[in-house]
Amino acid sequence: MQSRALLIFYALIAILSLCSGALAAQAQEKTAVSRPDFPFAIHILIFEGVEEEPVLGIIPGLEREFGFPVVVLDARPAVDPEWKDPERNQYQALRVLEAATAWVPENSARFLAFFPEDLYIGQMGFVFGLAHPDGRGAVISQFRLLSGEKKRQTQRLYGEALHELGHTFGLEHCPAQAQCVMRVARTVQAADARPNVFEPACRQKLDAAIRDLKSELIQKQTAKGKSAETGVQEKEEKSSEK
Ligand SMILES: [Zn+2]
Ligand SMILES: [Zn+2]
C-alpha cells in the first residue's frame, strides 16, 4: 500500500516535471522527502561553503510545522564576490535572495537558501536572515548562528528558518514578551531565548496561509494539467486533418 502511494507520488512529480518544462534546476533535485503528501515542496538551497549537517537537522521540524515535503536541491551555487560590500566586508542580503530565487524550481511552495557569509540590509549592522518581499522564499546566514555546541546550532538555525518562513506566509513580528518564534531577535542570545514555536495567534494565521497556498497550488496544477491536455487534443486534431 505504501509503495503504491509512493508510486503515485512519483508519477505526480513526473507529470509536474513535464508540465513545467525541462527546468535545469529540477533535474538537480534530490528528493529528501519523508512525508510525500503534497506535490509541491519547500526547497532548500545550500550555497557553497555552508555547513550542511545543521541544515539537514532542521528538515523534519519544517515538514511537521508547515505540512509540505522539504526537498534539498543538489546544486551548490558559489558565493559571488559581486554581492559583497568591500567596506563592510558583508554581503547584501537582497542580492543573495534574488540570486537564490533564480535557482529554485517552479514546483516550489517556498524556499529557504542557506548562506555561509555575513548578511546585511540597509542601515542594519547585520541580519540573520531575510524573507522575500513577494513571499516566495528567504535567505538565512549561518555566519553568526553557528556558535556553541552542535545541538544548539541546529536549534538556532531551526528557529531562524521558522521565523523567516513565517514572514513568507505573511506573519509579522510578535511583541517582545510573546512566547513566539516571530519575536524579533537581534542577538544570538535573543535568538536562543526565543521559543521555536508559533504562539496560537500566529499559528492560526499561518495555518490559514498554508491552506490558501495549498489550494492555490493545486488549482495551478489542475489548470496546467488541463492546458497540457488541450494541447495534446489540438495536436491530434491537426494530425488527423492531414
Ligand atoms: Zn523577522
Ligand atoms: Zn507570534
PDB file of C-alpha atoms and ligand atoms in Angstrom:
ATOM      1  CA  MET A   1       0.000   0.000   0.000  1.00  0.00           C
ATOM      2  CA  GLN A   2       2.782   2.340   0.978  1.00  0.00           C
ATOM      3  CA  SER A   3       4.782   1.603  -2.149  1.00  0.00           C
ATOM      4  CA  ARG A   4       1.659   2.268  -4.218  1.00  0.00           C
ATOM      5  CA  ALA A   5       1.284   5.681  -2.588  1.00  0.00           C
ATOM      6  CA  LEU A   6       4.948   6.350  -3.346  1.00  0.00           C
ATOM      7  CA  LEU A   7       4.460   5.352  -6.977  1.00  0.00           C
ATOM      8  CA  ILE A   8       1.514   7.723  -7.271  1.00  0.00           C
ATOM      9  CA  PHE A   9       3.645  10.457  -5.763  1.00  0.00           C
ATOM     10  CA  TYR A  10       6.489   9.851  -8.183  1.00  0.00           C
ATOM     11  CA  ALA A  11       4.009   9.790 -11.047  1.00  0.00           C
ATOM     12  CA  LEU A  12       2.720  13.170  -9.882  1.00  0.00           C
ATOM     13  CA  ILE A  13       6.267  14.519  -9.754  1.00  0.00           C
ATOM     14  CA  ALA A  14       6.860  13.198 -13.283  1.00  0.00           C
ATOM     15  CA  ILE A  15       3.691  14.876 -14.545  1.00  0.00           C
ATOM     16  CA  LEU A  16       4.679  18.106 -12.845  1.00  0.00           C
ATOM     17  CA  SER A  17       8.126  17.996 -14.406  1.00  0.00           C
ATOM     18  CA  LEU A  18       6.590  17.511 -17.830  1.00  0.00           C
ATOM     19  CA  CYS A  19       4.111  20.332 -17.291  1.00  0.00           C
ATOM     20  CA  SER A  20       6.566  22.897 -16.083  1.00  0.00           C
ATOM     21  CA  GLY A  21       9.059  22.279 -18.869  1.00  0.00           C
ATOM     22  CA  ALA A  22      12.577  20.965 -18.599  1.00  0.00           C
ATOM     23  CA  LEU A  23      13.878  23.206 -15.871  1.00  0.00           C
ATOM     24  CA  ALA A  24      17.548  22.568 -15.329  1.00  0.00           C
ATOM     25  CA  ALA A  25      17.182  23.015 -11.606  1.00  0.00           C
ATOM     26  CA  GLN A  26      14.597  20.260 -11.453  1.00  0.00           C
ATOM     27  CA  ALA A  27      16.980  17.712 -12.839  1.00  0.00           C
ATOM     28  CA  GLN A  28      19.242  18.543  -9.906  1.00  0.00           C
ATOM     29  CA  GLU A  29      16.606  17.866  -7.314  1.00  0.00           C
ATOM     30  CA  LYS A  30      17.399  15.368  -4.647  1.00  0.00           C
ATOM     31  CA  THR A  31      14.237  14.103  -3.061  1.00  0.00           C
ATOM     32  CA  ALA A  32      14.722  14.039   0.679  1.00  0.00           C
ATOM     33  CA  VAL A  33      11.029  13.655   1.298  1.00  0.00           C
ATOM     34  CA  SER A  34       9.979  11.775   4.363  1.00  0.00           C
ATOM     35  CA  ARG A  35       6.255  12.540   4.084  1.00  0.00           C
ATOM     36  CA  PRO A  36       5.428  12.797   0.400  1.00  0.00           C
ATOM     37  CA  ASP A  37       1.879  14.012   0.903  1.00  0.00           C
ATOM     38  CA  PHE A  38       1.917  17.020  -1.415  1.00  0.00           C
ATOM     39  CA  PRO A  39       3.422  17.532  -4.878  1.00  0.00           C
ATOM     40  CA  PHE A  40       4.806  21.000  -4.080  1.00  0.00           C
ATOM     41  CA  ALA A  41       7.760  21.272  -1.740  1.00  0.00           C
ATOM     42  CA  ILE A  42       9.670  23.693   0.403  1.00  0.00           C
ATOM     43  CA  HIS A  43      13.035  23.704  -1.354  1.00  0.00           C
ATOM     44  CA  ILE A  44      16.308  24.143   0.440  1.00  0.00           C
ATOM     45  CA  LEU A  45      19.173  25.706  -1.479  1.00  0.00           C
ATOM     46  CA  ILE A  46      22.629  25.374   0.047  1.00  0.00           C
ATOM     47  CA  PHE A  47      25.337  27.792  -1.072  1.00  0.00           C
ATOM     48  CA  GLU A  48      28.916  26.596  -1.354  1.00  0.00           C
ATOM     49  CA  GLY A  49      30.683  26.837   1.992  1.00  0.00           C
ATOM     50  CA  VAL A  50      27.607  26.208   4.147  1.00  0.00           C
ATOM     51  CA  GLU A  51      27.855  23.625   6.924  1.00  0.00           C
ATOM     52  CA  GLU A  52      25.262  21.108   5.851  1.00  0.00           C
ATOM     53  CA  GLU A  53      24.733  18.992   8.944  1.00  0.00           C
ATOM     54  CA  PRO A  54      22.724  21.535  10.949  1.00  0.00           C
ATOM     55  CA  VAL A  55      20.674  22.381   7.831  1.00  0.00           C
ATOM     56  CA  LEU A  56      19.718  18.730   7.308  1.00  0.00           C
ATOM     57  CA  GLY A  57      18.872  18.533  11.008  1.00  0.00           C
ATOM     58  CA  ILE A  58      16.000  21.022  10.705  1.00  0.00           C
ATOM     59  CA  ILE A  59      14.144  19.234   7.882  1.00  0.00           C
ATOM     60  CA  PRO A  60      11.810  17.006   9.963  1.00  0.00           C
ATOM     61  CA  GLY A  61      10.734  20.001  12.055  1.00  0.00           C
ATOM     62  CA  LEU A  62       9.984  22.099   8.970  1.00  0.00           C
ATOM     63  CA  GLU A  63       7.900  19.309   7.445  1.00  0.00           C
ATOM     64  CA  ARG A  64       5.964  18.992  10.679  1.00  0.00           C
ATOM     65  CA  GLU A  65       5.346  22.725  11.141  1.00  0.00           C
ATOM     66  CA  PHE A  66       4.480  23.667   7.548  1.00  0.00           C
ATOM     67  CA  GLY A  67       2.987  20.412   6.205  1.00  0.00           C
ATOM     68  CA  PHE A  68       4.995  20.447   2.989  1.00  0.00           C
ATOM     69  CA  PRO A  69       7.666  17.944   1.999  1.00  0.00           C
ATOM     70  CA  VAL A  70      11.125  19.504   2.233  1.00  0.00           C
ATOM     71  CA  VAL A  71      13.491  18.872  -0.670  1.00  0.00           C
ATOM     72  CA  VAL A  72      17.195  19.734  -0.688  1.00  0.00           C
ATOM     73  CA  LEU A  73      18.394  20.872  -4.103  1.00  0.00           C
ATOM     74  CA  ASP A  74      21.593  19.236  -5.338  1.00  0.00           C
ATOM     75  CA  ALA A  75      23.054  22.472  -6.705  1.00  0.00           C
ATOM     76  CA  ARG A  76      25.644  24.250  -4.541  1.00  0.00           C
ATOM     77  CA  PRO A  77      25.870  27.741  -6.057  1.00  0.00           C
ATOM     78  CA  ALA A  78      29.106  29.603  -5.431  1.00  0.00           C
ATOM     79  CA  VAL A  79      29.183  32.805  -3.414  1.00  0.00           C
ATOM     80  CA  ASP A  80      29.561  35.673  -5.883  1.00  0.00           C
ATOM     81  CA  PRO A  81      32.077  38.345  -4.736  1.00  0.00           C
ATOM     82  CA  GLU A  82      29.866  40.864  -6.570  1.00  0.00           C
ATOM     83  CA  TRP A  83      27.325  40.597  -3.744  1.00  0.00           C
ATOM     84  CA  LYS A  84      29.866  41.787  -1.207  1.00  0.00           C
ATOM     85  CA  ASP A  85      30.267  45.304   0.129  1.00  0.00           C
ATOM     86  CA  PRO A  86      34.068  45.544   0.429  1.00  0.00           C
ATOM     87  CA  GLU A  87      33.933  48.327   3.004  1.00  0.00           C
ATOM     88  CA  ARG A  88      31.558  46.497   5.303  1.00  0.00           C
ATOM     89  CA  ASN A  89      33.016  43.080   4.476  1.00  0.00           C
ATOM     90  CA  GLN A  90      29.436  41.786   4.406  1.00  0.00           C
ATOM     91  CA  TYR A  91      27.091  40.534   1.704  1.00  0.00           C
ATOM     92  CA  GLN A  92      23.944  42.293   0.508  1.00  0.00           C
ATOM     93  CA  ALA A  93      21.066  40.111   1.673  1.00  0.00           C
ATOM     94  CA  LEU A  94      18.693  41.258  -1.046  1.00  0.00           C
ATOM     95  CA  ARG A  95      21.102  40.376  -3.852  1.00  0.00           C
ATOM     96  CA  VAL A  96      21.732  36.928  -2.364  1.00  0.00           C
ATOM     97  CA  LEU A  97      17.986  36.424  -2.085  1.00  0.00           C
ATOM     98  CA  GLU A  98      17.482  37.434  -5.728  1.00  0.00           C
ATOM     99  CA  ALA A  99      20.233  35.049  -6.833  1.00  0.00           C
ATOM    100  CA  ALA A 100      18.697  32.233  -4.783  1.00  0.00           C
ATOM    101  CA  THR A 101      15.279  32.828  -6.339  1.00  0.00           C
ATOM    102  CA  ALA A 102      16.739  32.110  -9.769  1.00  0.00           C
ATOM    103  CA  TRP A 103      17.924  28.654  -8.620  1.00  0.00           C
ATOM    104  CA  VAL A 104      14.620  27.450  -7.258  1.00  0.00           C
ATOM    105  CA  PRO A 105      12.387  25.238  -9.436  1.00  0.00           C
ATOM    106  CA  GLU A 106       8.848  26.106 -10.402  1.00  0.00           C
ATOM    107  CA  ASN A 107       7.130  23.496  -8.274  1.00  0.00           C
ATOM    108  CA  SER A 108       8.349  25.255  -5.176  1.00  0.00           C
ATOM    109  CA  ALA A 109       5.855  26.175  -2.487  1.00  0.00           C
ATOM    110  CA  ARG A 110       8.515  28.178  -0.667  1.00  0.00           C
ATOM    111  CA  PHE A 111      12.290  28.114  -0.489  1.00  0.00           C
ATOM    112  CA  LEU A 112      14.979  28.618   2.107  1.00  0.00           C
ATOM    113  CA  ALA A 113      18.504  29.461   0.989  1.00  0.00           C
ATOM    114  CA  PHE A 114      21.418  28.958   3.388  1.00  0.00           C
ATOM    115  CA  PHE A 115      24.400  31.267   3.017  1.00  0.00           C
ATOM    116  CA  PRO A 116      27.842  30.945   4.658  1.00  0.00           C
ATOM    117  CA  GLU A 117      28.755  34.650   4.927  1.00  0.00           C
ATOM    118  CA  ASP A 118      27.513  37.591   6.971  1.00  0.00           C
ATOM    119  CA  LEU A 119      24.496  39.438   5.531  1.00  0.00           C
ATOM    120  CA  TYR A 120      23.245  42.990   5.906  1.00  0.00           C
ATOM    121  CA  ILE A 121      20.496  45.161   4.528  1.00  0.00           C
ATOM    122  CA  GLY A 122      20.255  48.954   4.534  1.00  0.00           C
ATOM    123  CA  GLN A 123      21.463  50.565   7.734  1.00  0.00           C
ATOM    124  CA  MET A 124      21.191  47.405   9.828  1.00  0.00           C
ATOM    125  CA  GLY A 125      24.506  46.142  11.220  1.00  0.00           C
ATOM    126  CA  PHE A 126      23.662  42.608  10.112  1.00  0.00           C
ATOM    127  CA  VAL A 127      20.716  40.284   9.594  1.00  0.00           C
ATOM    128  CA  PHE A 128      20.394  36.595  10.474  1.00  0.00           C
ATOM    129  CA  GLY A 129      18.023  36.226   7.558  1.00  0.00           C
ATOM    130  CA  LEU A 130      15.760  37.986   5.114  1.00  0.00           C
ATOM    131  CA  ALA A 131      12.403  36.952   3.696  1.00  0.00           C
ATOM    132  CA  HIS A 132      11.470  37.762   0.135  1.00  0.00           C
ATOM    133  CA  PRO A 133       9.160  40.767  -0.231  1.00  0.00           C
ATOM    134  CA  ASP A 134       6.848  38.814  -2.575  1.00  0.00           C
ATOM    135  CA  GLY A 135       6.778  35.936  -0.141  1.00  0.00           C
ATOM    136  CA  ARG A 136       8.397  33.214  -2.221  1.00  0.00           C
ATOM    137  CA  GLY A 137      11.340  32.431  -0.017  1.00  0.00           C
ATOM    138  CA  ALA A 138      14.044  33.546   2.368  1.00  0.00           C
ATOM    139  CA  VAL A 139      17.791  33.528   2.834  1.00  0.00           C
ATOM    140  CA  ILE A 140      19.495  32.645   6.107  1.00  0.00           C
ATOM    141  CA  SER A 141      23.111  33.350   7.002  1.00  0.00           C
ATOM    142  CA  GLN A 142      24.959  30.759   9.062  1.00  0.00           C
ATOM    143  CA  PHE A 143      27.686  33.235   9.865  1.00  0.00           C
ATOM    144  CA  ARG A 144      26.529  34.248  13.353  1.00  0.00           C
ATOM    145  CA  LEU A 145      24.234  31.324  14.123  1.00  0.00           C
ATOM    146  CA  LEU A 146      26.838  28.556  14.274  1.00  0.00           C
ATOM    147  CA  SER A 147      28.480  29.080  17.639  1.00  0.00           C
ATOM    148  CA  GLY A 148      28.408  26.779  20.658  1.00  0.00           C
ATOM    149  CA  GLU A 149      27.502  23.098  20.688  1.00  0.00           C
ATOM    150  CA  LYS A 150      26.043  21.328  17.629  1.00  0.00           C
ATOM    151  CA  LYS A 151      22.587  20.746  19.078  1.00  0.00           C
ATOM    152  CA  ARG A 152      22.271  24.426  19.950  1.00  0.00           C
ATOM    153  CA  GLN A 153      23.381  25.419  16.421  1.00  0.00           C
ATOM    154  CA  THR A 154      20.689  23.276  14.837  1.00  0.00           C
ATOM    155  CA  GLN A 155      18.017  24.663  17.194  1.00  0.00           C
ATOM    156  CA  ARG A 156      19.095  28.219  16.414  1.00  0.00           C
ATOM    157  CA  LEU A 157      19.073  27.592  12.671  1.00  0.00           C
ATOM    158  CA  TYR A 158      15.668  25.950  13.031  1.00  0.00           C
ATOM    159  CA  GLY A 159      14.255  28.957  14.906  1.00  0.00           C
ATOM    160  CA  GLU A 160      15.539  31.312  12.242  1.00  0.00           C
ATOM    161  CA  ALA A 161      14.059  29.101   9.495  1.00  0.00           C
ATOM    162  CA  LEU A 162      10.645  29.078  11.230  1.00  0.00           C
ATOM    163  CA  HIS A 163      10.824  32.856  11.655  1.00  0.00           C
ATOM    164  CA  GLU A 164      11.747  33.656   8.043  1.00  0.00           C
ATOM    165  CA  LEU A 165       9.312  31.148   6.560  1.00  0.00           C
ATOM    166  CA  GLY A 166       6.700  32.659   8.893  1.00  0.00           C
ATOM    167  CA  HIS A 167       7.323  36.009   7.179  1.00  0.00           C
ATOM    168  CA  THR A 168       6.858  34.411   3.759  1.00  0.00           C
ATOM    169  CA  PHE A 169       3.421  33.279   4.947  1.00  0.00           C
ATOM    170  CA  GLY A 170       2.536  36.840   5.892  1.00  0.00           C
ATOM    171  CA  LEU A 171       3.336  36.729   9.617  1.00  0.00           C
ATOM    172  CA  GLU A 172       4.628  39.916  11.190  1.00  0.00           C
ATOM    173  CA  HIS A 173       6.753  40.361  14.284  1.00  0.00           C
ATOM    174  CA  CYS A 174       5.224  39.387  17.595  1.00  0.00           C
ATOM    175  CA  PRO A 175       5.635  41.615  20.686  1.00  0.00           C
ATOM    176  CA  ALA A 176       8.866  41.166  22.635  1.00  0.00           C
ATOM    177  CA  GLN A 177       7.125  39.379  25.511  1.00  0.00           C
ATOM    178  CA  ALA A 178       5.278  36.878  23.293  1.00  0.00           C
ATOM    179  CA  GLN A 179       6.285  33.242  23.622  1.00  0.00           C
ATOM    180  CA  CYS A 180       6.591  33.032  19.874  1.00  0.00           C
ATOM    181  CA  VAL A 181       9.262  32.425  17.244  1.00  0.00           C
ATOM    182  CA  MET A 182       8.030  35.545  15.423  1.00  0.00           C
ATOM    183  CA  ARG A 183       9.607  37.734  18.082  1.00  0.00           C
ATOM    184  CA  VAL A 184      12.477  39.883  16.789  1.00  0.00           C
ATOM    185  CA  ALA A 185      15.926  38.619  17.766  1.00  0.00           C
ATOM    186  CA  ARG A 186      18.834  40.949  17.093  1.00  0.00           C
ATOM    187  CA  THR A 187      21.443  38.956  19.008  1.00  0.00           C
ATOM    188  CA  VAL A 188      22.360  35.291  19.257  1.00  0.00           C
ATOM    189  CA  GLN A 189      21.312  35.375  22.932  1.00  0.00           C
ATOM    190  CA  ALA A 190      17.889  36.738  21.974  1.00  0.00           C
ATOM    191  CA  ALA A 191      17.563  34.046  19.297  1.00  0.00           C
ATOM    192  CA  ASP A 192      18.389  31.364  21.878  1.00  0.00           C
ATOM    193  CA  ALA A 193      15.869  32.790  24.336  1.00  0.00           C
ATOM    194  CA  ARG A 194      13.101  32.728  21.741  1.00  0.00           C
ATOM    195  CA  PRO A 195      10.937  29.574  21.719  1.00  0.00           C
ATOM    196  CA  ASN A 196      10.832  27.618  18.473  1.00  0.00           C
ATOM    197  CA  VAL A 197       7.039  27.642  18.312  1.00  0.00           C
ATOM    198  CA  PHE A 198       4.299  29.808  16.820  1.00  0.00           C
ATOM    199  CA  GLU A 199       2.028  31.005  19.629  1.00  0.00           C
ATOM    200  CA  PRO A 200      -1.713  30.431  18.970  1.00  0.00           C
ATOM    201  CA  ALA A 201      -2.472  33.716  17.133  1.00  0.00           C
ATOM    202  CA  CYS A 202       0.474  33.289  14.743  1.00  0.00           C
ATOM    203  CA  ARG A 203      -0.251  29.572  14.366  1.00  0.00           C
ATOM    204  CA  GLN A 204      -3.811  30.350  13.322  1.00  0.00           C
ATOM    205  CA  LYS A 205      -2.693  32.898  10.706  1.00  0.00           C
ATOM    206  CA  LEU A 206      -0.019  30.517   9.489  1.00  0.00           C
ATOM    207  CA  ASP A 207      -2.460  27.604   9.136  1.00  0.00           C
ATOM    208  CA  ALA A 208      -4.836  29.804   7.128  1.00  0.00           C
ATOM    209  CA  ALA A 209      -1.992  30.986   4.868  1.00  0.00           C
ATOM    210  CA  ILE A 210      -0.778  27.397   4.335  1.00  0.00           C
ATOM    211  CA  ARG A 211      -4.312  26.278   3.468  1.00  0.00           C
ATOM    212  CA  ASP A 212      -4.668  29.148   0.969  1.00  0.00           C
ATOM    213  CA  LEU A 213      -1.313  28.405  -0.631  1.00  0.00           C
ATOM    214  CA  LYS A 214      -2.076  24.692  -0.948  1.00  0.00           C
ATOM    215  CA  SER A 215      -5.381  25.306  -2.693  1.00  0.00           C
ATOM    216  CA  GLU A 216      -3.761  27.927  -4.931  1.00  0.00           C
ATOM    217  CA  LEU A 217      -1.009  25.469  -5.912  1.00  0.00           C
ATOM    218  CA  ILE A 218      -3.483  22.677  -6.575  1.00  0.00           C
ATOM    219  CA  GLN A 219      -5.564  24.996  -8.762  1.00  0.00           C
ATOM    220  CA  LYS A 220      -2.438  25.999 -10.672  1.00  0.00           C
ATOM    221  CA  GLN A 221      -1.524  22.358 -11.150  1.00  0.00           C
ATOM    222  CA  THR A 222      -5.024  21.466 -12.363  1.00  0.00           C
ATOM    223  CA  ALA A 223      -5.033  24.406 -14.792  1.00  0.00           C
ATOM    224  CA  LYS A 224      -1.638  23.325 -16.129  1.00  0.00           C
ATOM    225  CA  GLY A 225      -2.813  19.739 -16.496  1.00  0.00           C
ATOM    226  CA  LYS A 226      -5.862  20.938 -18.424  1.00  0.00           C
ATOM    227  CA  SER A 227      -3.876  23.160 -20.786  1.00  0.00           C
ATOM    228  CA  ALA A 228      -1.452  20.286 -21.409  1.00  0.00           C
ATOM    229  CA  GLU A 229      -4.413  18.007 -22.258  1.00  0.00           C
ATOM    230  CA  THR A 230      -5.885  20.615 -24.585  1.00  0.00           C
ATOM    231  CA  GLY A 231      -2.510  20.906 -26.283  1.00  0.00           C
ATOM    232  CA  VAL A 232      -2.431  17.157 -26.942  1.00  0.00           C
ATOM    233  CA  GLN A 233      -6.006  17.191 -28.284  1.00  0.00           C
ATOM    234  CA  GLU A 234      -5.226  20.081 -30.629  1.00  0.00           C
ATOM    235  CA  LYS A 235      -2.188  18.241 -31.942  1.00  0.00           C
ATOM    236  CA  GLU A 236      -4.221  15.086 -32.516  1.00  0.00           C
ATOM    237  CA  GLU A 237      -6.905  17.049 -34.328  1.00  0.00           C
ATOM    238  CA  LYS A 238      -4.299  18.705 -36.517  1.00  0.00           C
ATOM    239  CA  SER A 239      -2.599  15.443 -37.400  1.00  0.00           C
ATOM    240  CA  SER A 240      -5.952  13.826 -38.241  1.00  0.00           C
ATOM    241  CA  GLU A 241      -6.733  16.724 -40.564  1.00  0.00           C
ATOM    242  CA  LYS A 242      -3.770  15.834 -42.755  1.00  0.00           C
TER     243      LYS A 242
HETATM  244 ZN    ZN B   1      11.598  38.997  11.303  1.00  0.00          ZN
HETATM  245 ZN    ZN B   2       3.509  35.163  17.304  1.00  0.00          ZN
END
